[in-house]
mmCIF file of C-alpha atoms and ligand atoms in Angstrom:
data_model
loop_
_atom_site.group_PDB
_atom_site.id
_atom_site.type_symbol
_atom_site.label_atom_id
_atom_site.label_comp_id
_atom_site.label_asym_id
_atom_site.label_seq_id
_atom_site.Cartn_x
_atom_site.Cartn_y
_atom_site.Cartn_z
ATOM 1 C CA UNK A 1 0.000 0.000 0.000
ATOM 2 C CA UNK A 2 1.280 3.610 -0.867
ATOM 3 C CA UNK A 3 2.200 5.550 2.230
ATOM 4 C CA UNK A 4 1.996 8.675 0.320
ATOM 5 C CA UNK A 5 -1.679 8.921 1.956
ATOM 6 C CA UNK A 6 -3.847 7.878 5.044
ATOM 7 C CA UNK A 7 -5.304 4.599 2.762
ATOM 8 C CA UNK A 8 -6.473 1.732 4.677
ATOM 9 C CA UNK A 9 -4.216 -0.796 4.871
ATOM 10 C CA UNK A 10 -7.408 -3.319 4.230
ATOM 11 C CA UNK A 11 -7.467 -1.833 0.748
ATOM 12 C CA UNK A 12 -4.953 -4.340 -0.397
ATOM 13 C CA UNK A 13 -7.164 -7.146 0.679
ATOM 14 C CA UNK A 14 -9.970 -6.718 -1.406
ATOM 15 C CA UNK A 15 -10.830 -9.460 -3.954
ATOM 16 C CA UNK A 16 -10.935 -7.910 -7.307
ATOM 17 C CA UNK A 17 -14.647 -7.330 -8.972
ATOM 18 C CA UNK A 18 -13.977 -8.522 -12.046
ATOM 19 C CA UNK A 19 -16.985 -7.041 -14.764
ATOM 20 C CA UNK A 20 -18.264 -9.192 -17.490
ATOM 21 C CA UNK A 21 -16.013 -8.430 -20.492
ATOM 22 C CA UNK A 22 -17.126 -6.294 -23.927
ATOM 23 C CA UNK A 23 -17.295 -9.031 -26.475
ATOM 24 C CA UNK A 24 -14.368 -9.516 -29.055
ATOM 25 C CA UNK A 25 -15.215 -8.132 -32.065
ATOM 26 C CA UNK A 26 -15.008 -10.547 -35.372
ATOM 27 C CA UNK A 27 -15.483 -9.365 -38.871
ATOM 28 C CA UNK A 28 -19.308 -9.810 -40.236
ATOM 29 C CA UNK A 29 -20.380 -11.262 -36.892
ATOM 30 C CA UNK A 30 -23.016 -9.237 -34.597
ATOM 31 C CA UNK A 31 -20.953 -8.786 -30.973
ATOM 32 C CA UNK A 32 -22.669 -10.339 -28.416
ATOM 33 C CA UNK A 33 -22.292 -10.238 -24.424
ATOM 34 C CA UNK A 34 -23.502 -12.873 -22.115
ATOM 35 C CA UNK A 35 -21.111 -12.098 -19.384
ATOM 36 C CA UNK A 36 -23.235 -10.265 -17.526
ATOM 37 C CA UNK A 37 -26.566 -11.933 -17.347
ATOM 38 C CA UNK A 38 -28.202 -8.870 -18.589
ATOM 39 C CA UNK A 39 -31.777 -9.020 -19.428
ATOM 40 C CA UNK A 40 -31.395 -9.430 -23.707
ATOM 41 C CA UNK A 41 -35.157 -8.462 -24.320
ATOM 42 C CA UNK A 42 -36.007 -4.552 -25.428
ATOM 43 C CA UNK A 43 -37.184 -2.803 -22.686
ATOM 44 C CA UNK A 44 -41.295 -3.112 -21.766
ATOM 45 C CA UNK A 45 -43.612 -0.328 -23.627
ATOM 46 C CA UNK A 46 -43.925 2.015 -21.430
ATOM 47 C CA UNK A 47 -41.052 2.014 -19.396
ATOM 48 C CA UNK A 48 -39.068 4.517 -21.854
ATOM 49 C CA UNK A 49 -41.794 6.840 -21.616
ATOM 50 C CA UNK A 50 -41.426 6.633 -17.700
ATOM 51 C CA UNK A 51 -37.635 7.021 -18.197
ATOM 52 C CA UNK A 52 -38.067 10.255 -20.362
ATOM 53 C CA UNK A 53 -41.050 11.546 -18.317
ATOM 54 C CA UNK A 54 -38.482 11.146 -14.767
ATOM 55 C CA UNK A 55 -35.708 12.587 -16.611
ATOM 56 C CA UNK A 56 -37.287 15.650 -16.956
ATOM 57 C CA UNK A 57 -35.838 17.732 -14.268
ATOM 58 C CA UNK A 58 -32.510 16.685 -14.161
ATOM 59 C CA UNK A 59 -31.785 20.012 -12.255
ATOM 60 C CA UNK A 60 -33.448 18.659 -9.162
ATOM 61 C CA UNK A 61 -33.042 15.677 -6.871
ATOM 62 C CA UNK A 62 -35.174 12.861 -6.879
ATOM 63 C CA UNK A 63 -37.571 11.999 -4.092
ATOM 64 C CA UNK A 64 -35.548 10.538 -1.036
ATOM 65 C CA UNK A 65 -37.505 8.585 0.145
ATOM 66 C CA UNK A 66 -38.684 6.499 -3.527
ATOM 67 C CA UNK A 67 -42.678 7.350 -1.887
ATOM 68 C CA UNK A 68 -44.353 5.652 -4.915
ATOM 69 C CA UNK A 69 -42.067 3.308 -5.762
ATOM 70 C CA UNK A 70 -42.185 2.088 -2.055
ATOM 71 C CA UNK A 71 -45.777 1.994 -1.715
ATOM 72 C CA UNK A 72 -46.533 0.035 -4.775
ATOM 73 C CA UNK A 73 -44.137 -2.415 -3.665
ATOM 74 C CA UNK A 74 -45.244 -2.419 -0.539
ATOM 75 C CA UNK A 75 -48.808 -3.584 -1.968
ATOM 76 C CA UNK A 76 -47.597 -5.370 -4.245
ATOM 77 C CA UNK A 77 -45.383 -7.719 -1.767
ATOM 78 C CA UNK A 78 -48.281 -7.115 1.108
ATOM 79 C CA UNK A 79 -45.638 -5.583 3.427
ATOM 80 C CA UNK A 80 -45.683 -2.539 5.141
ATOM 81 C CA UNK A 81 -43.828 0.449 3.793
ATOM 82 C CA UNK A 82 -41.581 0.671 6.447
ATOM 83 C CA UNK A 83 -40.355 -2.725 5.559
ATOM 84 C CA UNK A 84 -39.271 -1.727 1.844
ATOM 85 C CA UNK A 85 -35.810 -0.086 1.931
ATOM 86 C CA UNK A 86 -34.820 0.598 -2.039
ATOM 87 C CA UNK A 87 -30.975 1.416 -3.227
ATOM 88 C CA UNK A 88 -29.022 1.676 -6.319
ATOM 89 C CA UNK A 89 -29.307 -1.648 -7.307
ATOM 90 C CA UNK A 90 -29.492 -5.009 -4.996
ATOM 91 C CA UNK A 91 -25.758 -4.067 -5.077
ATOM 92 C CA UNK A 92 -26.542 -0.899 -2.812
ATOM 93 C CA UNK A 93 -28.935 -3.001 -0.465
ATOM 94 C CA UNK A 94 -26.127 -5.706 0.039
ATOM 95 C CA UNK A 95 -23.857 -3.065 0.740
ATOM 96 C CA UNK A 96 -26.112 -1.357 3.320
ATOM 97 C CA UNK A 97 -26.473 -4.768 4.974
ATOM 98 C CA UNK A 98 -22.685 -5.421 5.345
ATOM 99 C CA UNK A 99 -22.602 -1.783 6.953
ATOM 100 C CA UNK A 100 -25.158 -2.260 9.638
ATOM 101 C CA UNK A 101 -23.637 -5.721 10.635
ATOM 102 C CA UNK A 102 -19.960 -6.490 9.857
ATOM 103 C CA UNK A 103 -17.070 -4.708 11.304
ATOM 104 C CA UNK A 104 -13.250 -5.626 12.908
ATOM 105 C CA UNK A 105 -13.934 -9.202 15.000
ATOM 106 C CA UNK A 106 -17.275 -10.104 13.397
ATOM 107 C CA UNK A 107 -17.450 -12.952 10.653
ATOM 108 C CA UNK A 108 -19.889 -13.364 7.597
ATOM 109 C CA UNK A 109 -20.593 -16.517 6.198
ATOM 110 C CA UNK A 110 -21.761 -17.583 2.813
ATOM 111 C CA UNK A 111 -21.599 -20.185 -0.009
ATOM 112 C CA UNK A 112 -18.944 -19.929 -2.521
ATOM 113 C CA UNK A 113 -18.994 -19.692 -5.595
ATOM 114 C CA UNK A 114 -21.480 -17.051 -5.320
ATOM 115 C CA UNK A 115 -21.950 -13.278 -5.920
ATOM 116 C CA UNK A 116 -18.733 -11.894 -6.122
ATOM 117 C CA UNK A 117 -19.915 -8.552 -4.434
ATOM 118 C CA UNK A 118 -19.697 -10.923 -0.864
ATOM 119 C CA UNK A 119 -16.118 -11.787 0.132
ATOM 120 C CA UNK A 120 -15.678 -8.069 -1.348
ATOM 121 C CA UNK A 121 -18.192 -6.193 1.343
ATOM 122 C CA UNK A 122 -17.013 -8.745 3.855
ATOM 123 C CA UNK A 123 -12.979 -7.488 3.147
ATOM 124 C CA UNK A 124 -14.156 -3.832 3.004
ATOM 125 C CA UNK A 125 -15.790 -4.115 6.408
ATOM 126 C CA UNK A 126 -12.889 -5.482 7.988
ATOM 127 C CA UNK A 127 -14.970 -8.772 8.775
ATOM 128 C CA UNK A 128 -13.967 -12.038 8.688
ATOM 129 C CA UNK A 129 -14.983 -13.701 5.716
ATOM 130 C CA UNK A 130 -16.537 -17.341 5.793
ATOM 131 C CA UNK A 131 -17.027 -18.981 2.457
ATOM 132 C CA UNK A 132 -18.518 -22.144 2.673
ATOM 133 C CA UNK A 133 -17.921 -24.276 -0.978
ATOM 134 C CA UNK A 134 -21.217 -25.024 -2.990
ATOM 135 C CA UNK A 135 -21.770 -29.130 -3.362
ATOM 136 C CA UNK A 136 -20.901 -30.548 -6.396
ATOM 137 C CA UNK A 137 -24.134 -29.668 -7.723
ATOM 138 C CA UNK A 138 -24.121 -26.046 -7.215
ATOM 139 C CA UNK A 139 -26.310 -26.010 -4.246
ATOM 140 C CA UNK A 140 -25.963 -24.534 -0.971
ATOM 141 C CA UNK A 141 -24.216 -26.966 1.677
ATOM 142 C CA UNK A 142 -26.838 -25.887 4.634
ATOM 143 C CA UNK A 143 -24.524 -28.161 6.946
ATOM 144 C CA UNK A 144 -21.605 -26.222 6.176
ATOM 145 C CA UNK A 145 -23.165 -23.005 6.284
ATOM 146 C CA UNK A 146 -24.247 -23.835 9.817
ATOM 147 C CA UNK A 147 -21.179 -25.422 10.837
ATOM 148 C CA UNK A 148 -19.163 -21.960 10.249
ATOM 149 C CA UNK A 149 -21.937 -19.924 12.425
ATOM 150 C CA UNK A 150 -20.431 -18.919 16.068
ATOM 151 C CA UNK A 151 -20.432 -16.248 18.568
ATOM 152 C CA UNK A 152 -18.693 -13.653 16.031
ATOM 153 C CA UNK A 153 -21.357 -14.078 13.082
ATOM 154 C CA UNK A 154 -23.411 -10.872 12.488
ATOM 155 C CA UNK A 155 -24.603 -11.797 8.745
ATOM 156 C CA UNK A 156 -25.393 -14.748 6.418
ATOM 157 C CA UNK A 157 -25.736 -14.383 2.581
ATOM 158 C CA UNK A 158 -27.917 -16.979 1.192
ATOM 159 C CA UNK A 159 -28.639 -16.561 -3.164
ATOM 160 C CA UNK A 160 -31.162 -18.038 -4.200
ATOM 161 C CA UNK A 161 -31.008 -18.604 -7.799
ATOM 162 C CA UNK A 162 -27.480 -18.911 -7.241
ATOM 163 C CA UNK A 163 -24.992 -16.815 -8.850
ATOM 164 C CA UNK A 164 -23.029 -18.355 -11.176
ATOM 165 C CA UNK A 165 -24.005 -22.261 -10.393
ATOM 166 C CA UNK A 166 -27.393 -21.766 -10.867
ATOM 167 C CA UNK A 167 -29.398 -23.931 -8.471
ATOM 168 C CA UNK A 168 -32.884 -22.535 -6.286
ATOM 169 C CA UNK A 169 -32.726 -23.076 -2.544
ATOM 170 C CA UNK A 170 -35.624 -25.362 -1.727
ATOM 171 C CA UNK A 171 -38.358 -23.770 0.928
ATOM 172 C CA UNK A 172 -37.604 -26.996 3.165
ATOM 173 C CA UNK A 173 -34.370 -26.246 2.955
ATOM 174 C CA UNK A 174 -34.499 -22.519 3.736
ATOM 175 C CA UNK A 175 -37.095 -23.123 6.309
ATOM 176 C CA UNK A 176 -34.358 -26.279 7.733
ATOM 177 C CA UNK A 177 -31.655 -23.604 7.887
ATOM 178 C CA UNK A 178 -33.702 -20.686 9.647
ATOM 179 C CA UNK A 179 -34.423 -22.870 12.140
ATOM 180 C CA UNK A 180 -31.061 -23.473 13.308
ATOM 181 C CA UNK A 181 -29.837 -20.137 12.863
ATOM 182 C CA UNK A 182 -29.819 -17.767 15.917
ATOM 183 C CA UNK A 183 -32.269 -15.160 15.706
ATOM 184 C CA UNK A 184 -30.656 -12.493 16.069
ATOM 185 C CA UNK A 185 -28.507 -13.291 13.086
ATOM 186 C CA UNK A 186 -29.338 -11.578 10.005
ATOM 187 C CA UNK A 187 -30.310 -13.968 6.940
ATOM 188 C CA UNK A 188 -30.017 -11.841 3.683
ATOM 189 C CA UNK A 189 -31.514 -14.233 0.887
ATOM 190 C CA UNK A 190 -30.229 -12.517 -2.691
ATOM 191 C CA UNK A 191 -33.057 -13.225 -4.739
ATOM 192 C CA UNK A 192 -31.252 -11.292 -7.720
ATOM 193 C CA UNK A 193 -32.786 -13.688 -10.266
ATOM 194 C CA UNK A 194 -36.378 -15.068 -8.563
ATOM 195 C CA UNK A 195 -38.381 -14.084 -11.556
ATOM 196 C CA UNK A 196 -36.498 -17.088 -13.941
ATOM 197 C CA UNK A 197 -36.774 -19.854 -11.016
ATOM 198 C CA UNK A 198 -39.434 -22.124 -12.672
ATOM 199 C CA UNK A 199 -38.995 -25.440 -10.107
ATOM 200 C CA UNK A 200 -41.842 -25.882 -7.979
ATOM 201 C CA UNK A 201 -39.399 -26.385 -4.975
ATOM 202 C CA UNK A 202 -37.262 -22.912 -5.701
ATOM 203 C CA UNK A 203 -37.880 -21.181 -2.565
ATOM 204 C CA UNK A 204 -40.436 -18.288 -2.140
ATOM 205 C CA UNK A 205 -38.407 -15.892 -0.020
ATOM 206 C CA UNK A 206 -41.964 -13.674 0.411
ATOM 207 C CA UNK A 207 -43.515 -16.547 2.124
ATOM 208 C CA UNK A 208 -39.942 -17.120 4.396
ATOM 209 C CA UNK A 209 -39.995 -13.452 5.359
ATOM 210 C CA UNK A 210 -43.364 -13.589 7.093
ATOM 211 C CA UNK A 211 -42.035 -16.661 9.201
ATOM 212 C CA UNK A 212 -38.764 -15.376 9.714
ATOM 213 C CA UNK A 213 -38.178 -12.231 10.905
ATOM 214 C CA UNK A 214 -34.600 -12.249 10.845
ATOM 215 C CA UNK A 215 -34.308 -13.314 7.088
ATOM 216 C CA UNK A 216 -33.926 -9.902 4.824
ATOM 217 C CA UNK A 217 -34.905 -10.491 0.738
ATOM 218 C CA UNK A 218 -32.438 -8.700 -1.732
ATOM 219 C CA UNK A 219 -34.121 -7.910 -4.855
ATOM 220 C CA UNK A 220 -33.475 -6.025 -7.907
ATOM 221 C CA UNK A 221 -35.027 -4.226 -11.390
ATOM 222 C CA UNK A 222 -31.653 -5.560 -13.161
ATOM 223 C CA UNK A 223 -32.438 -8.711 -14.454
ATOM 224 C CA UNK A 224 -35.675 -9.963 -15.025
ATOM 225 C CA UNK A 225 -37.236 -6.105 -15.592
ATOM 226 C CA UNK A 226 -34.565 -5.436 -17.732
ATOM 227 C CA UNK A 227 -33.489 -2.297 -15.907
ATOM 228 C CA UNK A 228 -29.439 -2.926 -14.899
ATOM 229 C CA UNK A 229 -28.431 0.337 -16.257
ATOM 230 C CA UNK A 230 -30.770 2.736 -14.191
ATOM 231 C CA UNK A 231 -29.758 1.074 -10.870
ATOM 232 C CA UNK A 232 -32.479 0.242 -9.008
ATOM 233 C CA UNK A 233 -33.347 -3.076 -6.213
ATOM 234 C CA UNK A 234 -34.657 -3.319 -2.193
ATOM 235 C CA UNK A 235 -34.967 -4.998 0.467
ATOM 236 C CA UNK A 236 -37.825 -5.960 2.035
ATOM 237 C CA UNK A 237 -36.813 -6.588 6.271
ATOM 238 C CA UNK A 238 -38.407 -6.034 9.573
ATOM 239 C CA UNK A 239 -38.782 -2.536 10.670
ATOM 240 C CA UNK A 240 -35.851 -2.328 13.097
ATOM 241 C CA UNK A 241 -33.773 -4.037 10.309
ATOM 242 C CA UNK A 242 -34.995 -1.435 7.595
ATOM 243 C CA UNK A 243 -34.900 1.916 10.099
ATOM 244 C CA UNK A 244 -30.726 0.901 10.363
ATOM 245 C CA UNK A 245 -30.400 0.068 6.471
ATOM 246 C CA UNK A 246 -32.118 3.848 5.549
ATOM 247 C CA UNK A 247 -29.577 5.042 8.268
ATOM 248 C CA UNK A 248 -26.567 4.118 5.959
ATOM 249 C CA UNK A 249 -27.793 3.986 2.356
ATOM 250 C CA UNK A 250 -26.619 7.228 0.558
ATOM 251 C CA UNK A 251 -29.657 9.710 0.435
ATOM 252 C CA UNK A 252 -30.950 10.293 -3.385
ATOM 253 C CA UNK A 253 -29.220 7.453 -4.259
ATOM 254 C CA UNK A 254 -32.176 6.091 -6.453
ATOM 255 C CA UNK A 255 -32.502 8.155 -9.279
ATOM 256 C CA UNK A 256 -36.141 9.959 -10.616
ATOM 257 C CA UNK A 257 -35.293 7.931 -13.907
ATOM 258 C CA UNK A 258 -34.804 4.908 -11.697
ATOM 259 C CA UNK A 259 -37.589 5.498 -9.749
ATOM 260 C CA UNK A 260 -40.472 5.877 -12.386
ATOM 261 C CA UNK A 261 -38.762 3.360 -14.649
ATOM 262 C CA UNK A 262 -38.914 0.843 -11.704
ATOM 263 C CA UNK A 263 -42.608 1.783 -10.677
ATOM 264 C CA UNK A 264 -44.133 1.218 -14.392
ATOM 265 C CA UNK A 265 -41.985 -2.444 -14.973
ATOM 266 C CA UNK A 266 -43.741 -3.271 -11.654
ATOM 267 C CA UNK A 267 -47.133 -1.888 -12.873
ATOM 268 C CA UNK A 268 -46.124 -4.382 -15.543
ATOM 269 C CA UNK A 269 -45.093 -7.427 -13.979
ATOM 270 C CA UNK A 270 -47.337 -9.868 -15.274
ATOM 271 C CA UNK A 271 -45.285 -8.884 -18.901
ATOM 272 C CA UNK A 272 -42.386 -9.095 -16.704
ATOM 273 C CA UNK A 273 -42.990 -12.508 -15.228
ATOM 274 C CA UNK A 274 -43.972 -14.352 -18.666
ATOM 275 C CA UNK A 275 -41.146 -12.881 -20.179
ATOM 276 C CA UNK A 276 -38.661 -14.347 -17.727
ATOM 277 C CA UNK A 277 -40.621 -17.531 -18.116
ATOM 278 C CA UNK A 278 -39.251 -17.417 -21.966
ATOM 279 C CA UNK A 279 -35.621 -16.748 -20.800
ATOM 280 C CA UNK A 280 -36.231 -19.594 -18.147
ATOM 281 C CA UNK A 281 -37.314 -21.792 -21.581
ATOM 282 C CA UNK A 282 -34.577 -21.006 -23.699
ATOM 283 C CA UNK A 283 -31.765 -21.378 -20.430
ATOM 284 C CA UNK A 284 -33.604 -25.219 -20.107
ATOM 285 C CA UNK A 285 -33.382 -26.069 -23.720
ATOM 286 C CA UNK A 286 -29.912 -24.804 -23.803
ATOM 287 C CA UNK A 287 -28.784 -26.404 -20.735
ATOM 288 C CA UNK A 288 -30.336 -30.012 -21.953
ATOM 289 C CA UNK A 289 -27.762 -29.386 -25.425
ATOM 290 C CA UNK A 290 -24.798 -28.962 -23.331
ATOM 291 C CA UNK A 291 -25.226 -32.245 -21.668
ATOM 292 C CA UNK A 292 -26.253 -33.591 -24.329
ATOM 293 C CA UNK A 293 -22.942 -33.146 -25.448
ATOM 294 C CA UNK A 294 -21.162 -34.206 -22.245
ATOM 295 C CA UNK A 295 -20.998 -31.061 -20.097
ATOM 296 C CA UNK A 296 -21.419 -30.680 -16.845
ATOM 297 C CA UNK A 297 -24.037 -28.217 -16.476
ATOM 298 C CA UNK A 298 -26.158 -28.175 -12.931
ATOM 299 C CA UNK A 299 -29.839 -27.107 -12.893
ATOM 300 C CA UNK A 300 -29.961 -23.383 -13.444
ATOM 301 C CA UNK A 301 -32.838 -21.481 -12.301
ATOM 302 C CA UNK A 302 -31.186 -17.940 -13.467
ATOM 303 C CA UNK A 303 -31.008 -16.345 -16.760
ATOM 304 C CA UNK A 304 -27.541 -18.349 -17.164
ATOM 305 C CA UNK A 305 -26.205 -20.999 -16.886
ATOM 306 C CA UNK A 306 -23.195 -22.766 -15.415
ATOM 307 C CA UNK A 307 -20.638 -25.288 -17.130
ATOM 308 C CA UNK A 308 -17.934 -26.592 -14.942
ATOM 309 C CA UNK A 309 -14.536 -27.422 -17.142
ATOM 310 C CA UNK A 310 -10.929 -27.455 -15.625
ATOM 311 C CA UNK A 311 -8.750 -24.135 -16.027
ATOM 312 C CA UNK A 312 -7.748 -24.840 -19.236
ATOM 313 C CA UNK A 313 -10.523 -26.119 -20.914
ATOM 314 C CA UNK A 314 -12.392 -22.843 -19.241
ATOM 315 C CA UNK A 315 -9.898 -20.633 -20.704
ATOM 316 C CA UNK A 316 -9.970 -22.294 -24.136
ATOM 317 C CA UNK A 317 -13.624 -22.368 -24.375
ATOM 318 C CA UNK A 318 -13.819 -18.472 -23.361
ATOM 319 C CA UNK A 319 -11.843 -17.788 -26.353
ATOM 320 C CA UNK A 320 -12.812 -20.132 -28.504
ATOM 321 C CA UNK A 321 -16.427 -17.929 -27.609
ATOM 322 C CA UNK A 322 -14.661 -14.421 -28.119
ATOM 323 C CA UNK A 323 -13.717 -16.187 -31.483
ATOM 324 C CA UNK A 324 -16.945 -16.141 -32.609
ATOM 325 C CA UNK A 325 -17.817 -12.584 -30.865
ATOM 326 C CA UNK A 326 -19.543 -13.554 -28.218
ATOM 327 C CA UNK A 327 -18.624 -12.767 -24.985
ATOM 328 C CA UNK A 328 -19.149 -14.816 -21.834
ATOM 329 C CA UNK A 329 -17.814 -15.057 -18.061
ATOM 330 C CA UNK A 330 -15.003 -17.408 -16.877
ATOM 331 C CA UNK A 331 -14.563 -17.978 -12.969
ATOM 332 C CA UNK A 332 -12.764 -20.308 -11.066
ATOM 333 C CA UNK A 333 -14.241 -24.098 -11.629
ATOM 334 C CA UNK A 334 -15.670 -23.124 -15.427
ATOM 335 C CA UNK A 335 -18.125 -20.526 -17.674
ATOM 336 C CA UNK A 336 -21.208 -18.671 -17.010
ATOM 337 C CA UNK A 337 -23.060 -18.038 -20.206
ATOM 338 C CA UNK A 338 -25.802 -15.701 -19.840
ATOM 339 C CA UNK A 339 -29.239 -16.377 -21.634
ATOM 340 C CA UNK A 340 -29.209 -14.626 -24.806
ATOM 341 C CA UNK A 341 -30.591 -13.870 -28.279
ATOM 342 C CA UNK A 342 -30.518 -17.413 -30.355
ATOM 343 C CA UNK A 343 -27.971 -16.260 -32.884
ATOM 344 C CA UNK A 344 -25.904 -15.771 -29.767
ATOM 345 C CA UNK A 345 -26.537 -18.983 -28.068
ATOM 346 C CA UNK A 346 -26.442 -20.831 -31.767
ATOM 347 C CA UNK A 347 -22.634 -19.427 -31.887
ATOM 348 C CA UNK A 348 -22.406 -21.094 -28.347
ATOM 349 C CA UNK A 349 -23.641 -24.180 -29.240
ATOM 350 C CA UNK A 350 -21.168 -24.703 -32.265
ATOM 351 C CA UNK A 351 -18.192 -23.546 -30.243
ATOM 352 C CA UNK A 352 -19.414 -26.551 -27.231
ATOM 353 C CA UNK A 353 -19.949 -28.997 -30.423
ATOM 354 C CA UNK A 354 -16.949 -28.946 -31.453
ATOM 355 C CA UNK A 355 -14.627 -28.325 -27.886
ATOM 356 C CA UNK A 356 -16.885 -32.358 -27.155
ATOM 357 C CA UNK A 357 -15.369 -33.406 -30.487
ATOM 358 C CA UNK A 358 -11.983 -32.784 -29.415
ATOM 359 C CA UNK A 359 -12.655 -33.768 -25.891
ATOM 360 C CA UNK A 360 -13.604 -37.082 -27.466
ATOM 361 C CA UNK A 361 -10.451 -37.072 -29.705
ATOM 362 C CA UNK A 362 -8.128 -36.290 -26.378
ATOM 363 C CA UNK A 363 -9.652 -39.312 -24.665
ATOM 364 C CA UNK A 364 -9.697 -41.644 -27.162
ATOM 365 C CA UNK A 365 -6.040 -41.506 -28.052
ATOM 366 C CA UNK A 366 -4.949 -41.530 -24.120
HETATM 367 C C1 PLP B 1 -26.690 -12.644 -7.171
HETATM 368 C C2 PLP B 1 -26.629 -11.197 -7.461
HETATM 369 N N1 PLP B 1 -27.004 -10.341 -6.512
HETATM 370 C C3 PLP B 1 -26.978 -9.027 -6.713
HETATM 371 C C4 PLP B 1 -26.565 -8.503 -7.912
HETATM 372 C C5 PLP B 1 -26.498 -7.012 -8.058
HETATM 373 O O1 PLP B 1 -27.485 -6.553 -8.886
HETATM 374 P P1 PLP B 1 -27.795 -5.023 -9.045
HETATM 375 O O2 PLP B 1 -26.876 -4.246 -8.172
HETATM 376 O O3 PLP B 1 -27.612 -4.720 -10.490
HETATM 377 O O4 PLP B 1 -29.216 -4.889 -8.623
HETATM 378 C C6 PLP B 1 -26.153 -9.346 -8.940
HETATM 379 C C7 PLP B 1 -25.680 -8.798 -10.217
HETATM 380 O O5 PLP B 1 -25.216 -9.462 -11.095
HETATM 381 C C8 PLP B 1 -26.184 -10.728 -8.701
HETATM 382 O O6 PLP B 1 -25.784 -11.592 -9.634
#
């Protein structure tokens, strides 16, 4: 660390946030990216008019308090107002929940791999960070999430689809967990990508909240409402829970655009939800041709999905991706490919055809 100024010395610590690359471009091919499991569909009807109509004062600053945006969640979730607590993005509301908990001797526990935002809030908190290894299908190991609970443990991050393995946590399984979890520990279930979950296990974290009061939902505008660039999710937590997040979330931080663009997709959500239903179709009959082919791909309830491979084989198959301009995500243990447009996922498809062809190649000459 520099000692030219007063830095924190826990700036050196943090884990990277690595962004979902730009995709390579390739002569006569249309660039794709499906690194960042961004919502490919154009935007509702509607919700550009709301963007345009919000935008219209830019000299002023935006309601702090997000009063309609609040309430219609509110009624639309059946919670109090008090209990919605919105932010720039679920990114904000994870943020704010690292802030009221974690700080030097306190621990956070979660599964990994997960979000990557987590072991970064947990580092930037000066918290001890607790990352408990998915099982070999991608779900959340409840025993070893338990198992790393003690004394010091102010916060839990549960993601439910999860983020980039792809399973839903089951409601027995949630409902398993929060019983064995202190109370007074803080459960945040990231329910970043809900809307694409189509198992009839996948967990409804709406119908968890009213039993548990300690669990806090994480929700966001990004994915299935299409609205990542305008920066816009909540929380939805008990009262005493919500009072502390307000406390620490930046005031204005949800922008007028944000706001009205948020409250019409919600006014919408019906369009939303069958929408996201397509996705979810497309991400299943993608998923079924990468096995089908050999991979190992674990049930994805996202708008992605997961392929394990060994560091190599990830790296080859990233590039042999960019190749073809399409852009995906490689993390440790394999690829994420985002749901996209078919030409994109057609591109994706060849490159996996032929990577199986040489797999079988490699093994049959060993
Ligand atoms: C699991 C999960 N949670 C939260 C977020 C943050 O979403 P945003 O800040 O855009 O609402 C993401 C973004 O990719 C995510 O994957």
């Amino acid at each position: 660390m520099s000692n030219r100024f007063r830095l924190r010395e826990a700036l050196s610590q943090f884990p990277p946030y690595v962004p979902g690359k730009p995709p390579v471009q390739a002569p006569g091919l249309t660039p794709f990216k499906l690194s960042s499991n961004e919502n490919h569909l154009p935007p509702l009807p509607g919700v550009l008019d709301a963007v345009t109509d919000g935008g219209q004062i830019p000299a002023n600053y935006p309601d702090p308090k997000s009063t309609k945006l609040v309430a219609d969640l509110a009624d639309h979730l059946g919670v109090e107002p008090a209990e919605v607590v919105p932010g720039a993005g679920a990114s904000e509301v994870l943020s704010a929940l690292t802030n009221i908990t974690l700080e030097a001797g306190t621990s956070v526990v979660y599964p990994w791999p997960s979000f990557e935002m987590y072991p970064i809030l947990a580092v930037a908190r000066g918290a001890e960070k607790r990352a408990v290894p998915t099982l070999p299908d991608g779900r959340h190991d409840f025993q070893g999430l338990l198992s790393e609970i003690d004394q010091t443990t102010r916060l839990v991050l549960l993601c439910s689809p999860n983020n980039p393995t792809g399973p839903a946590i089951t409601s027995e399984e949630l409902d398993g967990f929060l019983a064995e979890v202190p109370a007074d520990v803080i459960v945040a279930l990231d329910e970043a990508y809900f809307e694409f979950a189509t198992g009839a296990e996948a967990v409804d974290g709406l119908a968890a909240y009213r039993k548990h009061p300690n669990l806090v939902l994480v929700r966001t505008f990004s994915k299935a409402h299409g609205l990542a660039g305008l920066r816009v999710g909540y929380g939805v937590a008990d009262e005493t829970i919500a009072t502390a997040l307000r406390q620490v979330i930046a005031p204005f931080s949800v922008t007028a655009v944000a706001q009205a663009a948020a409250a019409e997709s919600l006014g919408r959500v019906g369009e939303v939800l069958v929408r996201a239903k397509q996705v979810a179709a497309d991400r299943d009959r993608f998923a079924a041709d990468l096995r089908e082919l050999g991979f190992d791909v674990p049930d994805s309830e996202g708008n992605y999905v997961w392929v394990a491979l060994d560091p190599e084989e990830a790296v080859a198959f990233e590039g042999a991706c960019a190749e073809v301009a399409v852009a995906i995500r490689r993390l440790t243990g394999g690829v994420r490919i985002s749901i996209g447009p078919d030409e994109a996922l057609d591109r994706v498809r060849t490159v996996a055809a032929t990577f199986a062809a040489e797999r079988r190649d490699r093994s049959a000459q060993a």
